[in-house]
Short mmCIF file of C-alpha atoms in Angstrom, two decimals:
data_model
loop_
_atom_site.label_atom_id
_atom_site.label_comp_id
_atom_site.label_asym_id
_atom_site.label_seq_id
_atom_site.Cartn_x
_atom_site.Cartn_y
_atom_site.Cartn_z
CA MET Z 788 -54.90 38.01 -51.24
CA SER Z 789 -56.12 39.62 -48.02
CA PRO Z 790 -57.39 43.21 -48.13
CA ASP Z 791 -55.06 45.87 -46.72
CA ASN Z 792 -57.25 46.39 -43.66
CA ALA Z 793 -57.50 42.69 -42.79
CA PRO Z 794 -56.12 41.81 -39.35
CA ALA Z 795 -52.61 40.43 -39.38
CA PRO Z 796 -52.46 36.66 -38.88
CA ALA Z 797 -51.64 35.50 -35.38
CA TYR Z 798 -47.96 34.83 -34.82
CA VAL Z 799 -47.31 31.16 -34.06
CA ILE Z 800 -44.82 31.09 -31.19
CA ASP Z 801 -41.75 28.93 -31.73
CA PRO Z 802 -41.21 26.95 -28.50
CA ALA Z 803 -37.45 27.00 -29.19
CA GLY Z 804 -37.47 30.77 -28.85
CA GLY Z 805 -34.26 32.57 -29.75
CA CYS Z 806 -33.14 36.21 -29.75
CA PRO Z 807 -36.42 38.16 -29.61
CA HIS Z 808 -35.49 41.62 -30.85
CA ALA Z 809 -36.04 41.29 -34.62
CA LEU Z 810 -39.35 39.51 -34.02
CA ASN Z 811 -40.42 42.17 -31.52
CA ALA Z 812 -39.70 44.90 -34.04
CA ARG Z 813 -41.77 43.20 -36.74
CA LEU Z 814 -44.74 42.62 -34.46
CA ARG Z 815 -44.52 46.04 -32.81
CA ALA Z 816 -44.67 47.67 -36.26
CA ARG Z 817 -48.21 46.24 -36.58
CA GLY Z 818 -49.37 47.66 -33.27
CA PRO Z 819 -48.92 47.58 -29.49
CA VAL Z 820 -50.75 44.25 -29.08
CA ALA Z 821 -50.36 41.14 -31.24
CA ASP Z 822 -52.40 37.95 -31.49
CA VAL Z 823 -50.30 34.83 -30.98
CA VAL Z 824 -50.74 31.08 -31.00
CA LEU Z 825 -49.18 29.58 -27.90
CA PRO Z 826 -47.50 26.16 -27.95
CA GLY Z 827 -50.20 23.52 -28.14
CA GLY Z 828 -52.30 25.62 -30.52
CA VAL Z 829 -53.80 27.80 -27.78
CA PRO Z 830 -54.80 31.32 -28.93
CA GLY Z 831 -53.37 34.18 -26.91
CA ALA Z 832 -51.94 37.69 -27.15
CA VAL Z 833 -48.76 39.59 -26.31
CA VAL Z 834 -48.54 43.25 -25.29
CA LEU Z 835 -45.53 44.84 -27.00
CA GLY Z 836 -45.60 48.62 -26.61
CA HIS Z 837 -44.21 50.37 -23.53
CA GLU Z 838 -47.27 52.47 -22.74
CA ALA Z 839 -49.64 49.63 -23.62
CA LEU Z 840 -47.77 47.22 -21.35
CA LYS Z 841 -47.61 49.73 -18.51
CA GLU Z 842 -51.36 50.22 -18.80
CA PHE Z 843 -52.08 46.50 -19.02
CA LEU Z 844 -49.85 45.47 -16.10
CA ALA Z 845 -51.63 47.86 -13.75
CA HIS Z 846 -55.15 47.40 -15.12
CA PRO Z 847 -57.64 46.26 -12.45
CA ASP Z 848 -59.38 44.04 -15.02
CA ALA Z 849 -56.23 42.12 -16.00
CA ALA Z 850 -56.17 39.20 -13.55
CA LYS Z 851 -53.43 36.74 -12.62
CA ASP Z 852 -55.71 34.01 -11.27
CA ALA Z 853 -56.27 31.27 -13.88
CA ARG Z 854 -59.91 30.88 -12.90
CA HIS Z 855 -60.34 33.74 -15.40
CA PHE Z 856 -58.95 31.48 -18.17
CA PRO Z 857 -62.01 29.33 -19.08
CA SER Z 858 -60.28 27.24 -21.74
CA LEU Z 859 -57.96 25.86 -19.11
CA HIS Z 860 -60.86 24.28 -17.22
CA ASP Z 861 -63.52 23.38 -19.77
CA GLY Z 862 -61.62 20.61 -21.55
CA THR Z 863 -60.53 22.78 -24.49
CA ILE Z 864 -56.88 22.63 -23.38
CA PRO Z 865 -55.51 19.15 -22.64
CA PRO Z 866 -54.13 18.25 -19.22
CA ASN Z 867 -50.60 17.91 -20.62
CA TRP Z 868 -50.46 21.42 -22.09
CA PRO Z 869 -46.81 22.43 -21.70
CA LEU Z 870 -47.61 25.87 -20.26
CA ARG Z 871 -50.14 24.60 -17.72
CA ALA Z 872 -47.47 24.83 -14.99
CA PHE Z 873 -47.56 28.63 -15.26
CA ALA Z 874 -51.34 28.83 -14.97
CA ASN Z 875 -51.74 26.20 -12.26
CA ALA Z 876 -48.99 27.45 -9.93
CA GLN Z 877 -50.22 28.78 -6.60
CA GLY Z 878 -48.61 31.83 -5.07
CA MET Z 879 -48.65 35.58 -5.10
CA HIS Z 880 -47.76 35.63 -8.82
CA THR Z 881 -51.04 33.88 -9.69
CA SER Z 882 -53.35 35.61 -7.24
CA ASP Z 883 -55.28 38.86 -7.15
CA GLY Z 884 -56.69 41.35 -4.69
CA ALA Z 885 -56.73 40.37 -1.03
CA ASP Z 886 -55.10 36.98 -1.68
CA HIS Z 887 -52.22 38.65 -3.47
CA ARG Z 888 -51.77 41.23 -0.72
CA ARG Z 889 -51.83 38.50 1.95
CA LEU Z 890 -49.19 36.38 0.21
CA ARG Z 891 -47.02 39.33 -0.76
CA SER Z 892 -46.97 40.62 2.81
CA LEU Z 893 -45.45 37.34 4.00
CA VAL Z 894 -42.33 37.78 1.87
CA GLY Z 895 -42.22 41.54 1.41
CA ASN Z 896 -40.35 42.26 4.62
CA ALA Z 897 -37.40 40.17 3.44
CA PHE Z 898 -36.95 42.37 0.37
CA THR Z 899 -37.25 45.91 1.69
CA ALA Z 900 -34.41 48.24 0.77
CA ARG Z 901 -33.14 48.10 4.36
CA GLN Z 902 -33.23 44.30 4.56
CA VAL Z 903 -31.58 43.91 1.18
CA GLU Z 904 -28.81 46.33 2.12
CA ARG Z 905 -28.03 44.09 5.09
CA LEU Z 906 -27.15 41.37 2.57
CA ARG Z 907 -24.49 43.53 0.88
CA PRO Z 908 -21.46 42.19 2.84
CA ARG Z 909 -22.45 38.58 2.15
CA ILE Z 910 -23.05 39.26 -1.54
CA GLU Z 911 -19.68 41.00 -1.79
CA GLU Z 912 -18.01 38.04 -0.06
CA LEU Z 913 -19.67 35.50 -2.37
CA THR Z 914 -18.77 37.59 -5.42
CA ALA Z 915 -15.11 37.83 -4.47
CA GLY Z 916 -14.90 34.08 -3.90
CA LEU Z 917 -16.56 33.27 -7.21
CA LEU Z 918 -14.18 35.60 -9.05
CA ASP Z 919 -11.28 33.71 -7.47
CA ASP Z 920 -12.83 30.50 -8.81
CA LEU Z 921 -13.38 32.06 -12.24
CA GLY Z 922 -9.74 33.09 -12.38
CA ARG Z 923 -8.58 29.58 -11.48
CA VAL Z 924 -10.82 27.99 -14.12
CA ALA Z 925 -9.46 30.32 -16.81
CA ALA Z 926 -5.86 29.80 -15.71
CA GLU Z 927 -6.24 26.02 -15.86
CA ALA Z 928 -7.95 26.02 -19.27
CA PRO Z 929 -5.57 25.39 -22.19
CA ASP Z 930 -7.08 28.27 -24.14
CA GLY Z 931 -7.57 30.55 -21.14
CA VAL Z 932 -11.35 30.55 -21.64
CA ALA Z 933 -13.92 30.22 -18.86
CA ASP Z 934 -17.72 30.12 -19.04
CA LEU Z 935 -18.71 33.18 -17.03
CA ARG Z 936 -22.32 32.06 -16.90
CA THR Z 937 -21.52 28.70 -15.31
CA HIS Z 938 -18.81 29.86 -12.94
CA PHE Z 939 -20.07 33.31 -11.92
CA ALA Z 940 -23.43 34.60 -13.18
CA LEU Z 941 -25.31 31.47 -12.06
CA PRO Z 942 -23.78 30.56 -8.68
CA LEU Z 943 -23.94 34.11 -7.30
CA PRO Z 944 -27.72 34.66 -7.32
CA MET Z 945 -28.34 30.95 -6.73
CA SER Z 946 -26.24 31.05 -3.56
CA VAL Z 947 -27.89 34.25 -2.34
CA ILE Z 948 -31.49 33.09 -2.81
CA CYS Z 949 -30.78 29.62 -1.42
CA GLU Z 950 -29.17 31.08 1.70
CA LEU Z 951 -32.16 33.40 2.06
CA LEU Z 952 -34.56 30.46 1.73
CA GLY Z 953 -32.51 28.11 3.89
CA VAL Z 954 -31.82 25.61 1.08
CA ASP Z 955 -28.96 23.23 1.79
CA PRO Z 956 -26.11 23.37 -0.77
CA GLU Z 957 -26.58 19.78 -1.96
CA HIS Z 958 -29.96 20.68 -3.51
CA ARG Z 959 -28.85 23.72 -5.51
CA GLY Z 960 -27.64 22.09 -8.70
CA ARG Z 961 -30.80 20.03 -9.09
CA LEU Z 962 -33.01 23.00 -8.26
CA HIS Z 963 -31.46 25.05 -11.05
CA HIS Z 964 -31.89 22.22 -13.54
CA LEU Z 965 -35.54 21.73 -12.61
CA SER Z 966 -36.45 25.42 -12.52
CA HIS Z 967 -34.76 25.95 -15.88
CA THR Z 968 -36.72 23.02 -17.35
CA VAL Z 969 -40.05 24.20 -15.95
CA ILE Z 970 -39.78 27.96 -16.49
CA ILE Z 971 -37.13 28.80 -19.07
CA ALA Z 972 -36.71 25.91 -21.51
CA THR Z 973 -39.97 26.23 -23.43
CA ASP Z 974 -38.86 23.67 -26.02
CA THR Z 975 -39.25 20.75 -23.61
CA THR Z 976 -41.88 18.11 -24.28
CA PRO Z 977 -45.08 18.08 -22.18
CA ALA Z 978 -43.92 14.87 -20.48
CA GLU Z 979 -40.55 16.38 -19.59
CA ALA Z 980 -42.18 19.55 -18.28
CA MET Z 981 -44.71 17.68 -16.15
CA ALA Z 982 -42.05 15.38 -14.72
CA ALA Z 983 -39.89 18.36 -13.84
CA VAL Z 984 -42.83 20.12 -12.14
CA ARG Z 985 -43.54 17.04 -10.03
CA GLU Z 986 -39.90 16.65 -9.00
CA LEU Z 987 -39.56 20.36 -8.25
CA VAL Z 988 -42.65 20.33 -6.04
CA GLU Z 989 -41.39 17.21 -4.25
CA LEU Z 990 -37.96 18.74 -3.69
CA MET Z 991 -39.49 21.95 -2.37
CA GLY Z 992 -41.57 19.81 -0.03
CA THR Z 993 -38.40 18.08 1.19
CA ILE Z 994 -36.76 21.45 1.83
CA ALA Z 995 -39.83 22.72 3.67
CA ALA Z 996 -39.93 19.55 5.79
CA ALA Z 997 -36.28 20.04 6.77
CA ARG Z 998 -36.95 23.62 7.84
CA ARG Z 999 -40.10 22.56 9.69
CA GLU Z 1000 -38.07 19.99 11.64
CA LYS Z 1001 -35.19 22.37 12.22
CA PRO Z 1002 -36.24 25.99 11.80
CA GLY Z 1003 -33.60 28.59 11.08
CA ASP Z 1004 -33.20 32.29 10.43
CA ASP Z 1005 -34.43 32.00 6.86
CA LEU Z 1006 -37.46 32.89 4.75
CA THR Z 1007 -38.80 29.33 4.47
CA SER Z 1008 -38.87 28.95 8.25
CA ALA Z 1009 -40.62 32.31 8.53
CA LEU Z 1010 -43.24 31.29 5.96
CA ILE Z 1011 -43.86 28.01 7.80
CA ALA Z 1012 -44.22 29.81 11.11
CA ALA Z 1013 -46.68 32.26 9.60
CA ARG Z 1014 -48.73 29.40 8.17
CA GLU Z 1015 -48.68 27.29 11.32
CA GLY Z 1016 -49.41 30.25 13.55
CA ASP Z 1017 -52.58 30.96 11.59
CA GLY Z 1018 -53.59 27.91 9.60
CA ASP Z 1019 -55.81 29.69 7.13
CA ARG Z 1020 -53.14 32.16 6.02
CA LEU Z 1021 -50.87 29.94 3.94
CA SER Z 1022 -51.82 26.53 2.62
CA GLU Z 1023 -49.24 23.84 1.84
CA ALA Z 1024 -49.70 24.50 -1.88
CA GLU Z 1025 -49.22 28.23 -1.32
CA LEU Z 1026 -46.11 27.56 0.76
CA ILE Z 1027 -44.55 25.41 -1.96
CA GLY Z 1028 -45.68 27.83 -4.67
CA THR Z 1029 -44.18 30.80 -2.86
CA MET Z 1030 -40.90 28.98 -2.29
CA ARG Z 1031 -40.81 27.97 -5.95
CA LEU Z 1032 -41.46 31.53 -7.08
CA MET Z 1033 -38.75 32.91 -4.81
CA LEU Z 1034 -36.24 30.35 -6.01
CA VAL Z 1035 -36.90 30.75 -9.73
CA ALA Z 1036 -37.37 34.51 -9.79
CA GLY Z 1037 -34.51 34.90 -7.34
CA HIS Z 1038 -31.85 33.39 -9.56
CA GLU Z 1039 -32.93 32.78 -13.18
CA THR Z 1040 -33.64 36.44 -13.90
CA THR Z 1041 -30.50 37.75 -12.18
CA LEU Z 1042 -28.42 35.13 -13.96
CA ASN Z 1043 -29.72 36.48 -17.27
CA LEU Z 1044 -29.33 40.11 -16.18
CA ILE Z 1045 -25.65 39.68 -15.28
CA SER Z 1046 -24.96 37.67 -18.44
CA ASN Z 1047 -26.67 40.21 -20.68
CA ALA Z 1048 -24.90 43.15 -19.05
CA VAL Z 1049 -21.49 41.52 -19.57
CA ARG Z 1050 -22.30 40.81 -23.22
CA ALA Z 1051 -23.45 44.39 -23.73
CA LEU Z 1052 -20.36 45.92 -22.14
CA CYS Z 1053 -17.96 43.64 -24.01
CA THR Z 1054 -19.52 44.65 -27.32
CA HIS Z 1055 -19.83 48.34 -26.37
CA ARG Z 1056 -16.43 49.18 -24.91
CA ASP Z 1057 -17.21 52.91 -25.11
CA GLN Z 1058 -20.03 52.38 -22.61
CA LEU Z 1059 -17.79 50.34 -20.32
CA ALA Z 1060 -15.24 53.16 -20.48
CA LEU Z 1061 -17.85 55.63 -19.23
CA VAL Z 1062 -18.25 53.62 -16.02
CA GLN Z 1063 -14.54 52.97 -15.62
CA GLU Z 1064 -13.93 56.71 -15.98
CA SER Z 1065 -16.69 57.49 -13.42
CA LYS Z 1066 -18.81 59.26 -16.04
CA ALA Z 1067 -21.66 56.82 -15.38
CA THR Z 1068 -22.52 54.28 -12.70
CA TRP Z 1069 -22.99 50.53 -12.52
CA SER Z 1070 -26.63 51.23 -11.70
CA ASP Z 1071 -26.87 52.98 -15.07
CA VAL Z 1072 -25.53 49.81 -16.69
CA VAL Z 1073 -28.15 47.70 -14.93
CA ASP Z 1074 -31.00 50.02 -15.92
CA GLU Z 1075 -29.97 50.13 -19.58
CA THR Z 1076 -29.44 46.36 -19.70
CA LEU Z 1077 -32.91 45.82 -18.27
CA ARG Z 1078 -34.30 48.06 -21.01
CA TRP Z 1079 -32.13 47.05 -23.97
CA ASP Z 1080 -31.80 43.31 -23.38
CA GLY Z 1081 -33.96 42.38 -20.41
CA PRO Z 1082 -33.68 38.96 -18.74
CA VAL Z 1083 -37.31 38.01 -19.47
CA SER Z 1084 -38.82 38.25 -22.93
CA TRP Z 1085 -42.53 37.27 -23.05
CA PHE Z 1086 -43.87 36.25 -19.66
CA PRO Z 1087 -47.15 34.34 -18.99
CA PHE Z 1088 -49.96 35.07 -17.99
CA ARG Z 1089 -52.62 37.65 -17.30
CA TYR Z 1090 -56.30 37.26 -18.23
CA PRO Z 1091 -58.77 40.07 -18.98
CA THR Z 1092 -61.85 39.66 -16.82
CA ARG Z 1093 -63.86 41.45 -19.52
CA ASP Z 1094 -63.21 42.51 -23.10
CA LEU Z 1095 -60.39 44.97 -22.53
CA THR Z 1096 -59.23 47.78 -24.80
CA VAL Z 1097 -55.48 48.38 -24.46
CA ASP Z 1098 -54.06 51.29 -26.44
CA GLY Z 1099 -56.84 50.93 -29.00
CA THR Z 1100 -56.71 47.14 -29.31
CA VAL Z 1101 -59.43 44.90 -27.86
CA ILE Z 1102 -58.22 41.81 -25.99
CA PRO Z 1103 -61.16 39.43 -25.50
CA LYS Z 1104 -62.19 38.30 -22.04
CA GLY Z 1105 -60.33 35.18 -20.85
CA THR Z 1106 -57.43 35.48 -23.31
CA PRO Z 1107 -54.07 34.30 -21.91
CA VAL Z 1108 -51.83 37.35 -22.36
CA LEU Z 1109 -48.04 37.51 -22.35
CA ALA Z 1110 -46.18 40.57 -21.09
CA GLY Z 1111 -43.69 41.51 -23.80
CA TYR Z 1112 -40.91 42.98 -21.67
CA THR Z 1113 -38.13 42.87 -24.27
CA ALA Z 1114 -40.46 44.37 -26.86
CA ALA Z 1115 -41.45 47.28 -24.61
CA GLY Z 1116 -37.79 47.90 -23.82
CA ARG Z 1117 -37.00 48.82 -27.42
CA ASP Z 1118 -40.22 50.65 -28.20
CA GLU Z 1119 -39.13 53.68 -30.24
CA ALA Z 1120 -42.35 55.50 -29.40
CA PHE Z 1121 -41.19 55.71 -25.78
CA HIS Z 1122 -37.40 55.32 -25.79
CA GLY Z 1123 -36.72 57.29 -28.97
CA PRO Z 1124 -35.63 56.49 -32.54
CA ASP Z 1125 -32.32 55.03 -31.30
CA ALA Z 1126 -34.00 52.53 -28.95
CA ASP Z 1127 -31.96 49.71 -30.51
CA ARG Z 1128 -28.73 51.35 -29.31
CA PHE Z 1129 -27.14 50.43 -25.95
CA ASP Z 1130 -26.60 53.75 -24.17
CA ILE Z 1131 -26.13 53.84 -20.41
CA THR Z 1132 -26.75 57.61 -20.36
CA ARG Z 1133 -30.25 57.20 -21.82
CA PRO Z 1134 -32.71 59.31 -19.76
CA THR Z 1135 -35.58 56.81 -20.09
CA ALA Z 1136 -33.59 53.68 -19.15
CA ALA Z 1137 -34.61 53.73 -15.48
CA ARG Z 1138 -38.28 53.77 -16.53
CA ASN Z 1139 -38.05 50.31 -18.09
CA LEU Z 1140 -40.72 47.75 -17.21
CA SER Z 1141 -38.50 44.68 -16.82
CA PHE Z 1142 -39.46 44.24 -13.16
CA GLY Z 1143 -43.13 44.78 -13.97
CA HIS Z 1144 -45.47 47.56 -12.93
CA GLY Z 1145 -48.34 47.98 -10.52
CA ALA Z 1146 -49.37 45.63 -7.73
CA HIS Z 1147 -47.27 42.75 -9.08
CA TYR Z 1148 -44.04 44.75 -9.40
CA CYS Z 1149 -41.22 42.31 -8.63
CA VAL Z 1150 -40.77 42.11 -4.87
CA GLY Z 1151 -37.17 40.99 -5.36
CA ALA Z 1152 -36.15 43.89 -7.61
CA PRO Z 1153 -33.95 45.60 -4.97
CA LEU Z 1154 -32.04 42.35 -4.39
CA ALA Z 1155 -31.57 41.68 -8.12
CA ARG Z 1156 -30.27 45.21 -8.66
CA LEU Z 1157 -27.85 44.98 -5.74
CA GLU Z 1158 -26.49 41.60 -6.89
CA ALA Z 1159 -26.01 42.83 -10.45
CA VAL Z 1160 -24.29 46.06 -9.41
CA ILE Z 1161 -21.90 44.26 -7.06
CA ALA Z 1162 -21.23 41.51 -9.60
CA LEU Z 1163 -20.44 43.89 -12.47
CA GLU Z 1164 -18.35 46.29 -10.40
CA GLN Z 1165 -16.19 43.56 -8.89
CA LEU Z 1166 -15.91 41.66 -12.19
CA PHE Z 1167 -14.64 44.56 -14.27
CA THR Z 1168 -12.51 45.92 -11.41
CA ARG Z 1169 -10.75 42.57 -11.10
CA PHE Z 1170 -10.65 41.90 -14.86
CA PRO Z 1171 -10.92 45.29 -16.65
CA ASP Z 1172 -9.92 43.82 -20.02
CA LEU Z 1173 -12.34 40.89 -19.88
CA ASP Z 1174 -13.79 40.14 -23.31
CA LEU Z 1175 -15.88 37.57 -25.12
CA ALA Z 1176 -13.95 34.53 -26.35
CA VAL Z 1177 -16.16 34.16 -29.44
CA PRO Z 1178 -18.00 36.72 -31.59
CA GLU Z 1179 -21.23 37.73 -29.88
CA PRO Z 1180 -23.51 36.52 -32.74
CA GLU Z 1181 -22.08 33.01 -32.29
CA LEU Z 1182 -23.19 32.71 -28.67
CA PRO Z 1183 -25.99 30.12 -28.35
CA HIS Z 1184 -29.26 31.76 -27.37
CA GLN Z 1185 -31.56 30.23 -24.77
CA HIS Z 1186 -34.15 27.85 -26.20
CA SER Z 1187 -36.97 29.92 -24.78
CA PHE Z 1188 -39.51 32.59 -25.61
CA ILE Z 1189 -39.73 33.42 -21.89
CA GLY Z 1190 -36.11 33.74 -20.82
CA ASN Z 1191 -33.82 36.04 -22.80
CA SER Z 1192 -30.11 35.33 -22.63
CA VAL Z 1193 -27.47 32.91 -23.89
CA GLU Z 1194 -26.83 29.32 -22.85
CA SER Z 1195 -23.12 29.91 -22.24
CA LEU Z 1196 -20.81 32.92 -22.02
CA PRO Z 1197 -17.17 32.01 -22.76
CA VAL Z 1198 -14.76 34.83 -21.87
CA ARG Z 1199 -11.08 35.58 -21.65
CA LEU Z 1200 -10.31 37.43 -18.48
CA ALA Z 1201 -7.36 39.35 -19.94
CA GLY Z 1202 -9.11 40.19 -23.19
CA ARG Z 1203 -8.15 38.94 -26.58
#
């Protein structure tokens, strides 16, 4: 038997993931940082507490560049490690300092509050059309049930980000499948993951080639022009990496955010009533969903460039560290003893960390918020009695410890 003061054993991450909240609570009870064993037997850590995560995300000695992860390069970790795609990706999400600022500046102008607001009419138009489609699917189904995730929560952000990037419609289905395989589905085999990475990079290259041959008023064309106007600013790998980041972050997270908000409102009708009675706003719903059931659970990676003490816990130099967003969202030390309760009037909800913190704060956060607000407002205005078609605990959770949502979301538009 271990002595009472012995360190808790490292948690061995299940690649199949599942709903993270009970696990988060158990690990958070031990402390704000937990040792973990990543898939493939790689030792790592996850930061779980709100204040600890806020400190870690903004710490100057917590790097994103995998050159600070020695085990990745010295032969300790095999080439087919399933999470290598996260560490090896090139783009602003895996760079630091001047490189990060350079890459971020190339896309930042597309996501300012003013630029995003210009997209509102198009997002509203897409939303209305998708709700028409959702209504038709439900009307034609023998049981009146439609999968809201497939027919609404997915195609809305996918259409928006693909139009922004200049991606032709015929590529969108495959792009979602590949990005889901590479980023979200952490239960895939190493061979499946590597094949998906190769195909995704090739497809992004095809898209970039099309925009290079026929430039348009889109972000990919702008990135190519910036690179070709000053050849040392953006390499081909950085171009593809930036496009991949924009595509994945631009739809997978918003897909989960919309899905999770709908689930929360359907199972907390009193909170939905507050918005419908104008006692709260759809922005309040988005903030509380981000806190209570955020779209990303444990996200890889940051690496301490020295032994780093975070809220009293030492994380050794070179450790691959996960950001525990869903864990921080229900941290009772910050959000209060009722942190497990969905409450859109919660004062601390807007201070959630689901979009990150510090220099790497999500550049697309204004767009994700706008899409979610428009989607939820139009959805529940058109279908105010919408409800889940099955009990919420029976919904299949994503097979992921990175993404946090369900695989499908069957609903009845007129309620039960």
